[in-house]
Coordinates of C-alpha atoms in Angstrom, one line a residue:
I426 CA 11.5 1.0 15.0
G427 CA 13.2 0.8 12.4
V428 CA 10.9 -1.4 10.9
L429 CA 7.9 0.9 11.2
A430 CA 9.8 3.6 9.8
V431 CA 10.1 1.9 6.6
G432 CA 6.2 0.9 6.8
F433 CA 5.5 4.0 6.6
I434 CA 7.1 4.6 3.3
L435 CA 5.9 1.1 1.9
S436 CA 2.3 1.8 3.1
R437 CA 3.0 5.3 0.7
A438 CA 4.4 3.8 -2.1
L439 CA 1.4 1.0 -2.3
N440 CA -0.9 3.7 -2.3
G441 CA 0.4 5.2 -5.0
F442 CA 0.6 1.8 -6.6
G443 CA -3.2 1.7 -6.4
I444 CA -3.8 5.0 -7.7
C445 CA -2.1 4.5 -10.7
T446 CA -2.8 0.5 -11.2
F447 CA -6.2 0.0 -9.5
P448 CA -9.5 1.2 -11.4
C449 CA -11.4 4.5 -10.3
A450 CA -15.1 4.1 -9.1
K451 CA -15.1 7.5 -11.1
N452 CA -14.1 9.9 -13.4
S453 CA -13.8 12.8 -10.8
G454 CA -12.3 13.2 -7.8
L455 CA -8.9 13.2 -6.0
A456 CA -7.6 10.1 -7.0
A457 CA -9.4 10.1 -10.7
T458 CA -7.2 13.4 -11.0
F459 CA -3.8 11.9 -9.9
A460 CA -4.2 9.3 -11.8
Q461 CA -5.1 10.6 -15.5
A462 CA -2.4 12.9 -14.8
A463 CA 0.0 10.0 -14.1
D464 CA 2.3 8.3 -16.4
R465 CA 1.1 5.1 -14.9
K466 CA 3.8 2.9 -16.6
R467 CA 6.7 5.1 -15.3
C468 CA 4.7 5.3 -11.9
Q469 CA 3.9 1.8 -11.6
I470 CA 7.8 1.0 -12.6
V471 CA 9.5 3.2 -9.3
L472 CA 6.3 2.5 -7.2
V473 CA 7.2 -1.3 -7.7
I474 CA 11.3 -0.7 -7.2
E475 CA 10.3 1.3 -4.3
I476 CA 8.1 -1.0 -2.8
L477 CA 10.5 -3.4 -3.3
L478 CA 13.6 -2.0 -1.5
C479 CA 11.4 -1.1 1.4
I480 CA 10.5 -4.4 1.1
A481 CA 13.9 -5.4 1.4
G482 CA 15.0 -2.7 3.7
M483 CA 12.6 -4.1 6.5
L484 CA 14.4 -7.4 5.8
L485 CA 17.7 -6.3 6.4
I486 CA 16.3 -4.4 9.8
D487 CA 14.7 -7.7 11.3
P488 CA 14.2 -10.4 8.9
L489 CA 11.1 -11.7 10.9
R490 CA 9.2 -8.7 11.8
G491 CA 9.6 -7.4 8.7
T492 CA 8.6 -10.2 6.7
T493 CA 5.0 -10.4 8.7
A494 CA 4.7 -6.4 8.7
A495 CA 5.6 -7.0 4.2
V496 CA 3.1 -9.6 4.4
A497 CA 0.5 -7.7 6.4
A498 CA 1.0 -4.8 3.7
V499 CA 0.7 -6.8 0.6
V500 CA -2.2 -8.3 1.9
V501 CA -4.3 -5.5 3.4
C502 CA -3.6 -3.8 -0.4
L503 CA -5.1 -6.9 -2.0
C504 CA -8.1 -7.1 0.5
C505 CA -8.9 -3.1 0.1
R506 CA -8.4 -3.3 -4.0
R507 CA -11.1 -6.0 -3.3
M508 CA -13.4 -4.5 -1.3
A509 CA -13.2 -1.6 -3.3
I510 CA -14.1 -2.8 -6.2
K511 CA -16.5 -5.3 -5.3
T512 CA -18.3 -2.3 -3.1
F513 CA -18.1 0.4 -5.1
G514 CA -16.5 0.2 -8.7
G515 CA -13.2 0.8 -7.9
I516 CA -10.7 3.1 -5.8
T517 CA -12.0 7.0 -4.9
G518 CA -9.5 9.1 -2.5
D519 CA -11.5 8.2 0.3
I520 CA -10.7 4.7 -0.2
Q521 CA -7.2 5.2 -0.4
G522 CA -7.5 7.1 2.7
F523 CA -8.7 4.1 4.4
F524 CA -6.2 1.9 2.8
L525 CA -3.3 4.2 3.9
Q526 CA -5.0 4.0 7.6
I527 CA -5.0 0.7 7.6
C528 CA -1.9 -0.8 5.9
E529 CA 0.0 1.3 8.9
L530 CA -2.2 -0.3 11.3
G531 CA -2.2 -3.5 10.2
I532 CA 1.9 -3.3 9.6
A533 CA 2.3 -2.1 13.6
M534 CA 0.2 -4.9 14.7
A535 CA 2.4 -7.3 12.6
A536 CA 5.2 -6.2 14.6
V537 CA 3.8 -6.2 17.4
I538 CA 2.2 -9.6 17.4
V539 CA 5.7 -11.4 16.1
T540 CA 7.5 -10.0 19.2
S541 CA 4.9 -10.9 21.4
V542 CA 4.8 -14.6 20.2

């Protein structure tokens, strides 16, 4: 349960990192508004630190489940980035919402699958 709890924080940190880093599909919309208003470099630095702290926390709570859940979160992030850029030309608020749901599901699935093996 601890790995899953930190996983929720990790998914949101990855989501924020995506908004600050990935290209936006259009100049209007929620993701574009947040991306334009943010100090990108400062946000990226803070979010990378938060992501690393979340991963470290997951590893401290349970090394095996924490590792698989963290890897699942990063893989989902990279896959969603690729899909968004390839299909839509960048991210939107809806795509980031989709990412958040899939990331949390991936974290939970990774933790459960490792538990049952």
